Coordinates of C-alpha atoms and ligand atoms in Angstrom, one line a residue:
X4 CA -18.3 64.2 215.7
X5 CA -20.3 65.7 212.7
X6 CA -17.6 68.8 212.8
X7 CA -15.1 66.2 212.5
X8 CA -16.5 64.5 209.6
X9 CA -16.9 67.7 207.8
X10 CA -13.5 68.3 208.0
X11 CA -11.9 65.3 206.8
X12 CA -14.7 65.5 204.0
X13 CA -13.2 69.1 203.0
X14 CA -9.8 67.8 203.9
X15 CA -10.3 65.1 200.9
X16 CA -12.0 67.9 198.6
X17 CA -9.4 69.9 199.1
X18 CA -6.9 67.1 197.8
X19 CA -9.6 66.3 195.3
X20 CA -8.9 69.3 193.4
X21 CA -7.4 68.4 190.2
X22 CA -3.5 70.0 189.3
X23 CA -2.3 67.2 186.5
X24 CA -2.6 69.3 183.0
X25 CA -5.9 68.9 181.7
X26 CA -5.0 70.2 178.2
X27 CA -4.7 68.2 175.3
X28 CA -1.5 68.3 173.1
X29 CA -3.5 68.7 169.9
X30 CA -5.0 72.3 171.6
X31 CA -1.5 73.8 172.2
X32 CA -0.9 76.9 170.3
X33 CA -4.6 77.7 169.1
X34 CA -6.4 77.8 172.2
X35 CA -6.6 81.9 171.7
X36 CA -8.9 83.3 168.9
X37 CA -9.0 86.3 167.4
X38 CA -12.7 86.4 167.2
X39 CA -13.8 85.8 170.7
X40 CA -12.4 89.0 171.6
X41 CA -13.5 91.2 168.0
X42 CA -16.8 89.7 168.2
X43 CA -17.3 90.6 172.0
X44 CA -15.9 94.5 171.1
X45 CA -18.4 94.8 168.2
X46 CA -21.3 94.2 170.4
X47 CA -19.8 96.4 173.2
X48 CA -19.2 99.4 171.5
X49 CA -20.3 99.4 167.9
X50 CA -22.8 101.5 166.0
X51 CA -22.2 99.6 163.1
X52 CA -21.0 96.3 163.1
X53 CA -19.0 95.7 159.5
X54 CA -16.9 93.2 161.2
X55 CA -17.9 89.3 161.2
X56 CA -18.8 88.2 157.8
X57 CA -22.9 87.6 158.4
X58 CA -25.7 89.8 156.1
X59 CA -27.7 92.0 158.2
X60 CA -30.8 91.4 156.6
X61 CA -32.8 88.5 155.7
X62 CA -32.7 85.3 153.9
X63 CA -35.2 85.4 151.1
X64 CA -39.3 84.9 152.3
X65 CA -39.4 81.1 150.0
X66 CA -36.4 79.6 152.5
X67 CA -37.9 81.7 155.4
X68 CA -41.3 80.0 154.7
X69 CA -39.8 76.3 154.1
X70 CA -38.2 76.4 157.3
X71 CA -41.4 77.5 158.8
X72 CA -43.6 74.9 157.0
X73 CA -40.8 72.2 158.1
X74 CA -41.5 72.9 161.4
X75 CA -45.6 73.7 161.9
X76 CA -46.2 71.0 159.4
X77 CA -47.9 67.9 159.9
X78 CA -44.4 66.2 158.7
X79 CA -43.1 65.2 162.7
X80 CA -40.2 63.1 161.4
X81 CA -39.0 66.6 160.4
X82 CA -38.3 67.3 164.3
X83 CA -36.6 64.2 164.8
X84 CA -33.0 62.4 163.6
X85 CA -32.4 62.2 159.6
X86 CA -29.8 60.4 157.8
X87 CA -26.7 61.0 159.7
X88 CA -24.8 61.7 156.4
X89 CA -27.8 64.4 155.1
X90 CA -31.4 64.3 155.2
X91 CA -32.4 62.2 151.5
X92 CA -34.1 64.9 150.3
X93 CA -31.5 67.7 150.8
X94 CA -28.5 65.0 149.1
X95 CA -30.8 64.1 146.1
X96 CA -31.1 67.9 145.1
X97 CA -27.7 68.8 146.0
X98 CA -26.3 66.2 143.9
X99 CA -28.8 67.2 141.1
X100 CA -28.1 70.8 141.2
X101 CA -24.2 70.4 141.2
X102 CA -23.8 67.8 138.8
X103 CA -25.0 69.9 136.5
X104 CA -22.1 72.6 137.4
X105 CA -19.7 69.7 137.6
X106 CA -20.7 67.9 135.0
X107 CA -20.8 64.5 135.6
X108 CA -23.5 62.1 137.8
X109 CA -23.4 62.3 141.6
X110 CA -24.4 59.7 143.6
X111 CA -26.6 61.9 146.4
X112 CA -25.8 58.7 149.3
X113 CA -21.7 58.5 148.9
X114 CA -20.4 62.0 146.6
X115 CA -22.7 64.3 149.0
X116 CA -22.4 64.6 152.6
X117 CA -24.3 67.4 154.8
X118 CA -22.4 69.0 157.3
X119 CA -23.0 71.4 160.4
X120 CA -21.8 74.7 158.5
X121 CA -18.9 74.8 155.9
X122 CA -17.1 74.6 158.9
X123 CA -17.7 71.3 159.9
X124 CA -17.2 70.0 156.1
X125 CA -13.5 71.7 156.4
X126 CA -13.0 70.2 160.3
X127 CA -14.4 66.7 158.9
X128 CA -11.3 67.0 156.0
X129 CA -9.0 67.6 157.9
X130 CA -9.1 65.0 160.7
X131 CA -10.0 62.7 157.8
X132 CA -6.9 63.5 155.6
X133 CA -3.9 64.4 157.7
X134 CA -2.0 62.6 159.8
X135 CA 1.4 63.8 162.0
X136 CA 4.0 65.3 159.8
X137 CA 2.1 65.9 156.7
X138 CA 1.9 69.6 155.2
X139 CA -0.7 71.1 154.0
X140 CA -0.4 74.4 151.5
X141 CA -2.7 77.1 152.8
X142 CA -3.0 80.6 150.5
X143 CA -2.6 84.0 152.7
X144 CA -4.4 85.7 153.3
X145 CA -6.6 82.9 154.3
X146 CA -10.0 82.4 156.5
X147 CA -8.2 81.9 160.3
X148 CA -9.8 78.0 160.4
X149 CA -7.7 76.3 158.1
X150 CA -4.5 76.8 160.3
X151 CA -5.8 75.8 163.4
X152 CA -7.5 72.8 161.9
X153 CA -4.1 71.5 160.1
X154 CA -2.4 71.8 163.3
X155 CA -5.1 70.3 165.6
X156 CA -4.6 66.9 162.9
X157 CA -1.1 67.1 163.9
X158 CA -0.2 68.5 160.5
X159 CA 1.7 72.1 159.5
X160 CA 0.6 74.5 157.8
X161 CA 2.6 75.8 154.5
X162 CA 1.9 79.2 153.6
X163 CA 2.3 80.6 150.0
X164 CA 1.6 84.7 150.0
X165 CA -0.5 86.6 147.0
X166 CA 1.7 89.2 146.8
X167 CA -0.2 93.0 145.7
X168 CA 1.1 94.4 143.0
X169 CA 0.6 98.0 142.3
X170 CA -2.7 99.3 140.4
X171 CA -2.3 101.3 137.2
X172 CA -1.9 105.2 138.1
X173 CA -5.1 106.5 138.9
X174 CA -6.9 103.1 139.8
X175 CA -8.4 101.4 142.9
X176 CA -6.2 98.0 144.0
X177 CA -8.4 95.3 143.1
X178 CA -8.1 92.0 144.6
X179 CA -7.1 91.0 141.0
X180 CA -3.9 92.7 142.1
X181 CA -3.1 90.2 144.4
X182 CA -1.6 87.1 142.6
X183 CA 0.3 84.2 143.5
X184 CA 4.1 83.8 143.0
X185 CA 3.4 80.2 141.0
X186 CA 7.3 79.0 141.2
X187 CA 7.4 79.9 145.1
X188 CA 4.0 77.9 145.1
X189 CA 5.7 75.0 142.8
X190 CA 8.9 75.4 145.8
X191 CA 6.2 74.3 148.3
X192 CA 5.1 71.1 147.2
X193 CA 7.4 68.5 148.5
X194 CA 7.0 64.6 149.7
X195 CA 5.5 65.6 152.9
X196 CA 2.9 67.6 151.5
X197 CA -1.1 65.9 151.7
X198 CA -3.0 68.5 150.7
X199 CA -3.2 72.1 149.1
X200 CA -6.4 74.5 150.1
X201 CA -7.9 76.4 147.9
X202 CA -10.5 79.1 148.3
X203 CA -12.1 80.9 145.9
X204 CA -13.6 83.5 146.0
X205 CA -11.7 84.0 149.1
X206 CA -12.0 85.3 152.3
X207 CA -10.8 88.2 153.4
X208 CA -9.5 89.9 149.8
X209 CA -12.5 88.9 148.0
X210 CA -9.7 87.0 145.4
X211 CA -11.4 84.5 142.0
X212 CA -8.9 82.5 141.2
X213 CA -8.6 82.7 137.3
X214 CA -9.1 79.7 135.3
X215 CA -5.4 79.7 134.0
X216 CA -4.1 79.9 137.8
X217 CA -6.8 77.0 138.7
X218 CA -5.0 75.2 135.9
X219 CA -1.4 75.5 137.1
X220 CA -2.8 74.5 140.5
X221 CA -4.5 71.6 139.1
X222 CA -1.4 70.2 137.4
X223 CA 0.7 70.8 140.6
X224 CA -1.7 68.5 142.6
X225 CA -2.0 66.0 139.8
X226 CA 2.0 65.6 139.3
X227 CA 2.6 65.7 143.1
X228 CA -0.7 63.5 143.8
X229 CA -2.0 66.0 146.6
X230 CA -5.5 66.0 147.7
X231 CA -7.5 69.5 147.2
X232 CA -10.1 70.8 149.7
X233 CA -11.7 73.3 148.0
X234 CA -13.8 75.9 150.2
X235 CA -16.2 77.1 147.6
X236 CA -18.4 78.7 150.0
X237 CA -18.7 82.3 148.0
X238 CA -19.2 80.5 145.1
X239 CA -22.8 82.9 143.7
X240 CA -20.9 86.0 145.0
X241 CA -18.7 87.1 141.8
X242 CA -19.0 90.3 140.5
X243 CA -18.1 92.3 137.7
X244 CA -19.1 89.5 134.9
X245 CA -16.6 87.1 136.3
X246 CA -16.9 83.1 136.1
X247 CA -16.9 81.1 139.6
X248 CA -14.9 78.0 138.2
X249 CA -15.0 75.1 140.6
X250 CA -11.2 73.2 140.3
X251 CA -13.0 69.8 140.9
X252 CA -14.5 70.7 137.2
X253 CA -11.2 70.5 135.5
X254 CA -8.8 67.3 134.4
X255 CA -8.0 65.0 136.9
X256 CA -9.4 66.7 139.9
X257 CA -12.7 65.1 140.6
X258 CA -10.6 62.2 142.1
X259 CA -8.9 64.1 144.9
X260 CA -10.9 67.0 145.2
X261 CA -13.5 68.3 148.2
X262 CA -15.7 70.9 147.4
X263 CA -17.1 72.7 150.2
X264 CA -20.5 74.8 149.9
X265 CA -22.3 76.8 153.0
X266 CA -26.7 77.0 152.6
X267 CA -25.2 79.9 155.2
X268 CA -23.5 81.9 152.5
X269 CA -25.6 80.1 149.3
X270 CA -29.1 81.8 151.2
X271 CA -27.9 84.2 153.8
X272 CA -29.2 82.5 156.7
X273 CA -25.4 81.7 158.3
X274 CA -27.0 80.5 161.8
X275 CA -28.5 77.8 160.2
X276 CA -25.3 76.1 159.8
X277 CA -25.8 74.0 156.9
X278 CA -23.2 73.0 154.5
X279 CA -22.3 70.2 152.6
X280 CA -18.9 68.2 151.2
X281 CA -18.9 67.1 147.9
X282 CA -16.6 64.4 146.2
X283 CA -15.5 60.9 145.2
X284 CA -16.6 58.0 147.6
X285 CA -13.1 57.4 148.2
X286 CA -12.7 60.6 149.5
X287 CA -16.2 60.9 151.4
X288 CA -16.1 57.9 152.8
X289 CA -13.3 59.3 155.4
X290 CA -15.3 62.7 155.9
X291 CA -18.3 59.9 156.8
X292 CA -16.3 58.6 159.7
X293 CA -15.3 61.6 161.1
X294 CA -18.8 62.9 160.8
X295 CA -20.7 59.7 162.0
X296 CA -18.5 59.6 165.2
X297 CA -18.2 63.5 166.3
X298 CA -21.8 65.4 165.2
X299 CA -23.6 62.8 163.7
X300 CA -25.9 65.1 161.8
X301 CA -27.2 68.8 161.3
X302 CA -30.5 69.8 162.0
X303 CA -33.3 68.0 160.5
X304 CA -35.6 70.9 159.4
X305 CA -33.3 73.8 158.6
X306 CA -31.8 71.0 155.7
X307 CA -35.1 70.0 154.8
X308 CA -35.9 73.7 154.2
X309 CA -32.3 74.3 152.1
X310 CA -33.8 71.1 150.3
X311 CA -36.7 73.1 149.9
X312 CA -34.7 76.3 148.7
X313 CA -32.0 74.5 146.0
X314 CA -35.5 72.7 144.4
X315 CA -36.4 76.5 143.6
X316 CA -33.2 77.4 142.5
X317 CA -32.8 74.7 140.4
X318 CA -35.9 75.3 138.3
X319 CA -34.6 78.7 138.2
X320 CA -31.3 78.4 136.9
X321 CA -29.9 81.4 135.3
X322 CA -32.8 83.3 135.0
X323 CA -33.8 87.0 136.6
X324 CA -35.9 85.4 139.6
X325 CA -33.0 83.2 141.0
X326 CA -31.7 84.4 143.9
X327 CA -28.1 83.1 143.4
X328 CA -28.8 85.5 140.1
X329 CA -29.9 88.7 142.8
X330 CA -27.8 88.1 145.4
X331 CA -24.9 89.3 143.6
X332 CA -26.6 91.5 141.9
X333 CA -27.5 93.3 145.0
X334 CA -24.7 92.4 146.5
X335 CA -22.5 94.3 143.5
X336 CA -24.2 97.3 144.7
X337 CA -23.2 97.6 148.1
X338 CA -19.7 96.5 147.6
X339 CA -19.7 99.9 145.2
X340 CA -21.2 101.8 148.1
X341 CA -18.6 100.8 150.8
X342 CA -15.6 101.3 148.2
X343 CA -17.1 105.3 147.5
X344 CA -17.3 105.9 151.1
X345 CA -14.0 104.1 152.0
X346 CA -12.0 105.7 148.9
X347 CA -13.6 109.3 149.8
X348 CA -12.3 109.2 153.6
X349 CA -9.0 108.5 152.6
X350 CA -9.3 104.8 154.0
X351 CA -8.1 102.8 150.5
X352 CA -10.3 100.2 149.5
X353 CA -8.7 97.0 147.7
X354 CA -12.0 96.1 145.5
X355 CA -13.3 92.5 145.9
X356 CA -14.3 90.4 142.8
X357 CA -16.2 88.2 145.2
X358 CA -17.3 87.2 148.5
X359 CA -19.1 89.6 150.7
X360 CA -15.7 91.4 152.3
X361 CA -13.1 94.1 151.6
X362 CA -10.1 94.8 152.7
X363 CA -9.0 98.7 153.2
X364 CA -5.6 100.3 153.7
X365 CA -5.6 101.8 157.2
X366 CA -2.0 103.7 156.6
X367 CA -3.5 107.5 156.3
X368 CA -4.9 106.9 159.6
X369 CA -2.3 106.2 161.3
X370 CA -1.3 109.5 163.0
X371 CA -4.6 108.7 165.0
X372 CA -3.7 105.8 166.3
X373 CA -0.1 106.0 166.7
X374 CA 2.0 102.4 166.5
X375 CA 3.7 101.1 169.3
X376 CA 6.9 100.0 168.9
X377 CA 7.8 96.4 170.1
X378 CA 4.3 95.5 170.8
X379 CA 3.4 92.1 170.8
X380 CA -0.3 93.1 169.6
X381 CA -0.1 93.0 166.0
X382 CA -0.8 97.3 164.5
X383 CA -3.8 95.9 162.6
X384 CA -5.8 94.8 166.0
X385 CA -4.8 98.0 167.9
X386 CA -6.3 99.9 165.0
X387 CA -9.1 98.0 164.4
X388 CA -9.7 97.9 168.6
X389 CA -9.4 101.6 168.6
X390 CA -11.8 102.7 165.8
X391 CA -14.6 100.3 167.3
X392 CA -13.8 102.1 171.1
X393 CA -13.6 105.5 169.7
X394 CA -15.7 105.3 166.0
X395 CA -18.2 103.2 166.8
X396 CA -17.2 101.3 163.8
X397 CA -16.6 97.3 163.7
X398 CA -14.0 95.6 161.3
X399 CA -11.6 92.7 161.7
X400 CA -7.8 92.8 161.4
X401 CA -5.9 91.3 158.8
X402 CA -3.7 89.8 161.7
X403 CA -6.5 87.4 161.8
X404 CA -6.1 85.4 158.4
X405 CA -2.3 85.6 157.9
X406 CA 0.3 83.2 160.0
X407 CA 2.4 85.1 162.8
X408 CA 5.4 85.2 161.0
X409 CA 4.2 87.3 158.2
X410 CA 1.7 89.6 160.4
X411 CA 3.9 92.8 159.6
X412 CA 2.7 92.4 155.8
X413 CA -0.5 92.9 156.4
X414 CA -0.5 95.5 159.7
X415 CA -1.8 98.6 157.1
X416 CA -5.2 96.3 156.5
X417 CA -8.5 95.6 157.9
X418 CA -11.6 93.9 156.5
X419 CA -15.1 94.8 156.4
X420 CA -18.1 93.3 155.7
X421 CA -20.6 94.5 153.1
X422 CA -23.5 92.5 153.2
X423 CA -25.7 95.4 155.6
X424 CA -29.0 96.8 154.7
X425 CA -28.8 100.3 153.4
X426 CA -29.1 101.8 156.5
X427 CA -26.2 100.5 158.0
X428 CA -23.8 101.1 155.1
X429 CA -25.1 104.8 154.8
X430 CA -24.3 105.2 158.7
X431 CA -20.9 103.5 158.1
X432 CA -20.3 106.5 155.9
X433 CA -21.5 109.5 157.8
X434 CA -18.9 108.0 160.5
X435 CA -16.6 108.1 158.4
X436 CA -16.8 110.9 156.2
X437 CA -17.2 112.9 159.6
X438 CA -13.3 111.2 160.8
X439 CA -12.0 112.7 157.6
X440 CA -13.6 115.9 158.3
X441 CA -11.8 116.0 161.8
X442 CA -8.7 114.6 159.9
X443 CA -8.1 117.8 157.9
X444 CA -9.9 121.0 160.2
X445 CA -7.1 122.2 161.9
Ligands
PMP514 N1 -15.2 79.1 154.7 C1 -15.0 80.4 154.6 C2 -14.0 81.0 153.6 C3 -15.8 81.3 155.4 O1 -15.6 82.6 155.3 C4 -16.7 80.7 156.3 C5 -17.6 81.6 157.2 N2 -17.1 82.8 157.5 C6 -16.8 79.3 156.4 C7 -16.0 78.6 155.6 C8 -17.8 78.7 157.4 O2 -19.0 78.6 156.8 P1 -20.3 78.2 157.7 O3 -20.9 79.4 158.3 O4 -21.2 77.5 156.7 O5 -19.8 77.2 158.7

């Protein structure tokens, strides 16, 4: 008898097992990610890891110690749930520090919201904003995210190219050399579209938008009366003398603008994942309700400590000791060290005005990794896949932040990032410098 039972109790697992489609319709499309697999490579076979955009060294000793006394202090709220919108103290400063940029008032409770990473802030816009059938104007190359998150609303994606023009004899590309076509970005805008996204400095070309293209953006949303999410998230790492100008700051944009910002980026401490949405109420108030019913809030201590670390910086402004003053600085450096190294293998830098990336011209390297033809893997990846197997050197393809139909634009580029301690950088250049070497002895 008990064999029989245990039969008919396997016969009904058996049937148990589940064969409807479990898959949602919204997760059709995007359910593959470049970055699983480029981030499990790197830690397989790298020796240096230039590849996900994270610093290798550490955020500075004040938000190092904040975080510390937020959590050994005798302040136990600090380990339990905040405001589910952002912990009072970290609004209040945030809306201090950036009205100043902004220049108007912000109301810390309903024109700031805290989210779990820049991420979050962009994931919160998106479900808040767009609905099935609306378009949203994305600028390639473009940080993967903000395709997969249009589509996952049920919206599409509209992608306007920066097209490279060629430097002046002599001359490194600069990102600078990457502009936007502005009547084929003009040809976009239609009834359908919701929202354009901007993202300056950008990620992966290291691209500031100039004042007089923020402009011509501006006017395009304010004529067509789309919504802006603005992903500011490089926003202290602009080289060269050049002016971070946030669109929000200029006519008629407050109103339909959300600037996103990353205490990841802002302090180098990305696994914190704190970042923040600013706007207008009327906009906020949506980003509320998607936040309020998916994460509720971010951690209590790491944004008590980013609290912590923005009162600092605010007293320091502008001057020498601010770190969003020697962040770039130092910053500025290694960019200029990874260019020399790039430039002298033969690997051709494009130099960034911002961020913490580059991108580099792979096509003098191509007899070592020979293209195949037909292949559904875009040339980018099997170059980039190749040089971490066989270099020992870890960089992302540009496959990753362009949509599929223009991937053969960008197969001669990869992106690294620069934010790596000395060591790391100087390593990146023996390898190679010694790949060039073997390039040219017979
Ligand atoms: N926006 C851009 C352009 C980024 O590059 C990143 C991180 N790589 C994010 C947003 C996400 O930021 P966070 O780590 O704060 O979620």
């Amino acid at each position: 008898l008990p064999l029989a039972k245990a039969s008919t109790s396997l016969s009904l697992s058996l049937q148990a097992k589940m064969s409807r489609p479990v898959q949602a319709r919204r997760l059709e499309g995007i359910d593959k990610n470049i970055w699983v697999e480029f981030v499990k490579l790197a830690a397989t076979y790298s020796t240096v890891d230039l590849g996900q955009g994270f610093p290798n060294f550490p955020p500075p000793d004040f938000l190092k110690e904040a975080f510390a006394r937020a959590l050994g202090g005798e302040n136990h709220a600090l380990h339990q749930y905040t405001r589910a919108f952002g912990h009072p103290p970290l609004v209040k400063i945030l809306a201090q520090f950036f009205g100043k940029l902004f220049g108007r008032e912000l109301d810390p409770m309903t024109d700031v919201m805290v989210t779990v990473g820049a991420y979050q802030a962009l994931f919160c816009c998106f479900q808040a904003f767009v609905d099935e059938g609306d378009e949203v104007i994305v600028i390639e190359p473009f940080f993967d995210c903000y395709e997969t998150m249009v589509k996952m609303a049920g919206g599409t994606p509209v992608f306007v190219p920066l097209r490279p023009k060629a430097p002046k004899d002599g001359k490194l590309m600069s990102s600078a050399d990457w502009q936007l076509d502005l009547a084929e970005l003009a040809s976009k805008f239609n009834k359908r579209t919701k929202a354009i996204v901007l993202n300056s400095p950008n990620n992966p070309l290291g691209k500031v938008t100039p004042l007089a293209v923020l402009g011509l953006i501006a006017d395009l949303c304010v004529k067509h009366d789309i919504l802006c999410i603005s992903d500011e998230v490089y926003e202290w790492l602009v080289y060269d003398g050049k002016e971070h100008i946030r669109i929000a700051s200029l006519q008629g944009m407050w109103d339909r603008t959300v600037t996103i910002g990353s205490a990841g980026k802002t302090f180098s401490a990305t696994g914190w994942k704190v970042g923040w949405a600013m706007g207008p109420n009327r906009l906020l108030q949506h980003l509320r309700t998607v936040h309020q019913n998916s994460v509720y809030h971010c951690a209590t201590a790491a944004q008590e400590a980013v609290a912590q670390g923005f009162q600092r910086e605010f007293a320091l402004y502008g001057k020498p000791d601010s770190y969003f003053v020697q962040l770039p600085k130092q910053l500025q450096q290694k960019r200029d060290r990874l260019v020399q190294s790039l430039d002298a293998a033969g690997m051709k830098p494009v130099v960034p005005e911002g961020t913490y990336f580059l991108v580099a011209d792979i096509s003098a390297f191509k007899s070592d990794v020979p293209d195949v033809p037909n292949s559904d893997e875009p040339y980018s990846a099997r170059f980039a896949k190749w040089m971490v197997k066989n270099k020992g050197l870890a960089a992302i393809p540009l496959s990753a932040f362009c949509c599929e139909a223009h991937r053969s634009n960008y197969n001669h580029l990869i992106r690294f990032c620069f934010a790596k301690e000395e060591a790391t950088l100087k390593t990146a250049n023996d390898i190679l410098q010694k790949w060039k070497q073997e390039k040219t002895s017979p």
